[in-house]
Amino acid sequence: MNISNTVKITPELVAEHGLKPDEYERILKLIGREPSITELGIFSAMWNEHCSYKSSKVHLKTLPVTGKIVIQGPGENAGVIDIGDGQACIFKMESHNHPSYIEPYQGATTGVGGILRDVFTMGARPIACLNALRFGSPDHPKTRHLVSGVVAGIGGYGNSFGVPTVGGAVGFHSRYDGNILVNAMAVGIADTDKIFYAKATGVGLPVVYLGSKTGRDGIHGATMASAEFGEGAEEKRPTVQVGDPFAEKLLLEACLEIMAKGCVVAIQDMGAAGLTCSAVEMGAKGDLGITLDLEKVPVREEAMTAYEMMLSESQERMLMVLKPGKEAEAESIFKKWGLDFAIVGHTTDTLRFLIRHNGEEMADLPIKELGDQAPEYNRPFTETPKLPVLDASNVPAPKSLGEALEKLVASPDLCSKRWVWEQYDHLILNNTVQRPGGDAAVVRVHDGPKALALSTDVTPRYCEADPFEGGKQAVAECWRNLTAVGATPLAITDNLNFGNPEKPDIMGQFVGCIRGIKEACLALNFPVVSGNVSLYNETQGRGILPTPTIGGVGLLKDFQNSATLAFKSSGEAIVVLGDTRGWLGQSAYLATIFGREEGAPPPVDLAAEKRSGDLVRDLIAKGRVTAVHDCSDGGLLVAIAEMAMASGIGATLELSPGGIPPHAFWFGEDQARYVITAPALALPEIEAAARAAGVSAMRLGLTGGEQLILPGERPISMAELKKRHESWLPDYMAAKN
Amino acid sequence: MNAAVVLFPGSNREGDVASAIKRITGKAAKIVWHADEDLPSGTDLVVLPGGFSYGDYLRCGAIAARAPIMTAVREHADRGGLVLGICNGFQILCEAQLLPGVLQRNAQLRFMCKEVYLRVERSDTPYTRRYNAGDVLKIPVAHGEGNYTADEETIKRLEGDGRVLFRYVSPEGKTDPKWNHNGSTNAIAGVLSDKRNVLGLMPHPENHVDPLIGPTDGRGLFESIKTVLEAA
């Protein structure tokens, strides 16, 4: 063994690399000697939580990941599903939480860049991006700055790259004050027979470095993302990378061209832990060794050490194994796009990860064990105690329903997010059938008529109150949103954001949510094909609300046969499908009007979800309904108000049925419900179909006029309501409220 | 009609405009590489598409304006050929001094993607023949730097010579600062060269041509070009 070992490996150094003493012992046992500093860096990159999933793996394995339409489940750069006609949809969601808190613009851009790379690495052309953002309380002094930076960053990257950002979610809660969440999702399309994987095959083949040059940015980014924030998190700014969407756009075009020319054996993007992680993945998956000669790596800074090169997280880089004899052709394509192209190593049959720098051996490690032998923890957890069911009679009625409605639609969580999505180019590529602001975005595939429906969902306060029901609800709501536009839900990607897994109660939240997700995915035939786990979202010991964001993809055979939420004309019946019981525990009504987050969240009856969803999809396909909206935060009255505001048409509502207090009826958040409209003549048929499907249908009123009229209350002007709905966020960002 | 769409590194709406041209004229546009020195022979319309050429680094359009192909584009314009610059293409035309003025950051300092209303100021140009003067079009914008400005004398000349082709207006067609989303001087959305063969505009007519996706107010611009070129 001739490894340069110039730095003494002390316990402090081991700790600085985020490795626990027993993990270091494991390294010593594995390689039989003290590691070099470069090797220690490589282990820290491979064995941190972000890359190794060491706390989550044992639970992730329980999720349903297979199905008729699944071509590739979790474990590759992104998930792949079959959408018919020889086409595949490739998609994934990933977090960039820690960096976005430290440097919101660059943290968000590199989050978008990373997830786009995951998708086009597999041979797909990205067709849409979505995101899910969680910020701290609007009153927190940093929130405005973070919202402004993150939104500009997401737009700054996607707009320049040239992919429409078509949907997402934005929420606020004081529990994100010190740890915001930035979850970005990318969706691409490829031919099913032209999908590229990370697994390398063949010995002695060139390993090629593509894209931007390597600098010292982002060193230890993944390690930072695997620890809690203490005081002075801002000092970690140098670990945040800088995004270059222009370079990524060129990389996309060059990669797709090189793939089309048949040059590529295997490809892996350099994301977290850069060169280390990508090379190890390619070798370990293909049962091959990899030898790298670092002096050949294109660098933009002088005198970079092997350690720095192996841990750099410079963006917009790829690693490829080329087919023999294709080097010149591949190189000419990359040169045409003005990108770096360098043969930096080759595959071997030794199963060793050998790093040389100017002829000197800097690391020599067993490649499979680097990935496979990462520590795996079955961390102790305590179940989250169940909260009592809150009786509606314990929740006060509002002064008037109308006044409560006005407050709800102008609240930070339920107000219009136009200020956000108008900063995203959501129209480029000319395929955006349904724009942001609806239940799900609808994006045409090529020239249609096929289209994909896309949505991201989770209700963190439900997950906090009951992780199991909350996990179920996140999946069910996503499924419902896709259904509400008429799509058949196909599969999901999950982005699991939690606090410190070393705390049993946090681990309990994680385990509970996973169980809920699993149960819902099984019941709704909605497998998980990709995902990402983000733990340690804590600052000074305070964790975020458990936030398992679900990103779903659904299929519309003909997008002209889709539904939207806006009322279409006056005099139509407004009907709710699904049971209304008036569940106020953890409701937006309770939280917004009274500042109370109490009680058990609404239970999710998955069989009922399936019944009502299948009914709604069928009614849309048959053209029986004129508008459809999923009923979620804020209950029936908020859903109806949103349908009215989207159209400018008002509504006259009937008295709520006896037995349920009116505020519980109108604001309760019972699940498995949709609000639809239909011409009066179509009602008997709809009601018959609902009866046959075992779904209740209740008439709520009629569309029409320019006001929203509740029995016995002052009519609400639609124009006024819409103004309040639209103005909260712009006013907040301009510091006017 | 023979259209050529120039592809710069970082262009990203070349496909949108090419497919609009194909949809409306029935004939595919040729994609021309920025490093080429010649336009395809017979080209009668050059399009500089939207996007972020060279990442918009340095200044929007500044680097692309100096690409090898731009010499041929300039010669084409000098011969009276049609040159249409949309969004980043408009920025490139200004940087190449084929059009006067500059596009600054939007007044509110944010990127804006939304539908806006444009008033067609005259219909006797190759780009607006199929519209009527005074028509109000609903067309989307998607830009961070679309705030058109020029020195007072230039603005006066543009206005005096009738070279302002499109203006941001209210849905009723009135100029109103509230509807001038990016703060452009005189709400200018599109300007012509002195010979009226070169047009630069910030909004994206190519994104409003397909009735299955949304409004189709952008069709008239491409139909106008087709009418003029086919009559030639």
PDB file of N, CA, C and O in Angstrom, chain A residues 576 578-583 636 660 664-666 668 670 673 696 698:
ATOM      1  N   VAL A 576     -71.480  18.380  -3.511  1.00  0.00           N
ATOM      2  CA  VAL A 576     -70.301  17.755  -2.917  1.00  0.00           C
ATOM      3  C   VAL A 576     -70.470  16.236  -3.003  1.00  0.00           C
ATOM      4  O   VAL A 576     -71.528  15.696  -2.667  1.00  0.00           O
ATOM      5  N   GLY A 578     -68.996  12.692  -1.580  1.00  0.00           N
ATOM      6  CA  GLY A 578     -68.270  12.216  -0.400  1.00  0.00           C
ATOM      7  C   GLY A 578     -68.917  12.756   0.863  1.00  0.00           C
ATOM      8  O   GLY A 578     -69.602  13.778   0.839  1.00  0.00           O
ATOM      9  N   ASP A 579     -68.676  12.073   1.967  1.00  0.00           N
ATOM     10  CA  ASP A 579     -69.377  12.398   3.222  1.00  0.00           C
ATOM     11  C   ASP A 579     -68.811  13.624   3.927  1.00  0.00           C
ATOM     12  O   ASP A 579     -67.597  13.754   4.082  1.00  0.00           O
ATOM     13  N   THR A 580     -69.702  14.481   4.379  1.00  0.00           N
ATOM     14  CA  THR A 580     -69.317  15.643   5.183  1.00  0.00           C
ATOM     15  C   THR A 580     -69.778  15.415   6.616  1.00  0.00           C
ATOM     16  O   THR A 580     -70.974  15.266   6.869  1.00  0.00           O
ATOM     17  N   ARG A 581     -68.813  15.357   7.545  1.00  0.00           N
ATOM     18  CA  ARG A 581     -69.181  15.135   8.953  1.00  0.00           C
ATOM     19  C   ARG A 581     -68.831  16.335   9.816  1.00  0.00           C
ATOM     20  O   ARG A 581     -69.227  16.421  10.957  1.00  0.00           O
ATOM     21  N   GLY A 582     -68.020  17.235   9.260  1.00  0.00           N
ATOM     22  CA  GLY A 582     -67.683  18.441  10.015  1.00  0.00           C
ATOM     23  C   GLY A 582     -66.469  18.278  10.905  1.00  0.00           C
ATOM     24  O   GLY A 582     -66.478  18.676  12.068  1.00  0.00           O
ATOM     25  N   TRP A 583     -65.379  17.700  10.345  1.00  0.00           N
ATOM     26  CA  TRP A 583     -64.174  17.444  11.145  1.00  0.00           C
ATOM     27  C   TRP A 583     -63.344  18.714  11.295  1.00  0.00           C
ATOM     28  O   TRP A 583     -62.777  19.214  10.336  1.00  0.00           O
ATOM     29  N   LEU A 636     -65.432  22.896   2.612  1.00  0.00           N
ATOM     30  CA  LEU A 636     -66.347  23.150   1.498  1.00  0.00           C
ATOM     31  C   LEU A 636     -66.410  24.612   1.081  1.00  0.00           C
ATOM     32  O   LEU A 636     -66.385  24.932  -0.106  1.00  0.00           O
ATOM     33  N   ILE A 660     -75.170  19.068  12.206  1.00  0.00           N
ATOM     34  CA  ILE A 660     -73.775  19.515  12.211  1.00  0.00           C
ATOM     35  C   ILE A 660     -73.794  21.030  12.351  1.00  0.00           C
ATOM     36  O   ILE A 660     -74.525  21.700  11.628  1.00  0.00           O
ATOM     37  N   ALA A 664     -68.897  23.876  11.243  1.00  0.00           N
ATOM     38  CA  ALA A 664     -68.238  22.580  11.051  1.00  0.00           C
ATOM     39  C   ALA A 664     -68.579  22.009   9.678  1.00  0.00           C
ATOM     40  O   ALA A 664     -67.737  21.419   9.007  1.00  0.00           O
ATOM     41  N   PHE A 665     -69.819  22.227   9.273  1.00  0.00           N
ATOM     42  CA  PHE A 665     -70.211  21.747   7.944  1.00  0.00           C
ATOM     43  C   PHE A 665     -69.402  22.444   6.849  1.00  0.00           C
ATOM     44  O   PHE A 665     -68.840  21.811   5.967  1.00  0.00           O
ATOM     45  N   TRP A 666     -69.314  23.776   6.924  1.00  0.00           N
ATOM     46  CA  TRP A 666     -68.689  24.528   5.828  1.00  0.00           C
ATOM     47  C   TRP A 666     -67.166  24.536   5.891  1.00  0.00           C
ATOM     48  O   TRP A 666     -66.510  24.716   4.858  1.00  0.00           O
ATOM     49  N   GLY A 668     -65.222  22.168   7.886  1.00  0.00           N
ATOM     50  CA  GLY A 668     -64.639  20.888   8.287  1.00  0.00           C
ATOM     51  C   GLY A 668     -63.809  20.301   7.147  1.00  0.00           C
ATOM     52  O   GLY A 668     -64.060  20.584   5.973  1.00  0.00           O
ATOM     53  N   ASP A 670     -63.166  16.987   6.309  1.00  0.00           N
ATOM     54  CA  ASP A 670     -63.347  15.566   6.018  1.00  0.00           C
ATOM     55  C   ASP A 670     -62.700  15.258   4.674  1.00  0.00           C
ATOM     56  O   ASP A 670     -62.770  16.057   3.741  1.00  0.00           O
ATOM     57  N   ARG A 673     -63.415  14.020  -0.525  1.00  0.00           N
ATOM     58  CA  ARG A 673     -64.528  14.791  -1.080  1.00  0.00           C
ATOM     59  C   ARG A 673     -64.094  15.644  -2.274  1.00  0.00           C
ATOM     60  O   ARG A 673     -62.955  16.098  -2.347  1.00  0.00           O
ATOM     61  N   SER A 696     -71.835   9.430  -1.351  1.00  0.00           N
ATOM     62  CA  SER A 696     -72.950  10.340  -1.121  1.00  0.00           C
ATOM     63  C   SER A 696     -72.791  11.588  -1.985  1.00  0.00           C
ATOM     64  O   SER A 696     -71.685  12.025  -2.277  1.00  0.00           O
ATOM     65  N   MET A 698     -74.431  15.525  -2.243  1.00  0.00           N
ATOM     66  CA  MET A 698     -75.322  16.480  -1.587  1.00  0.00           C
ATOM     67  C   MET A 698     -75.302  17.801  -2.328  1.00  0.00           C
ATOM     68  O   MET A 698     -74.234  18.352  -2.616  1.00  0.00           O
TER      69      MET A 698
END
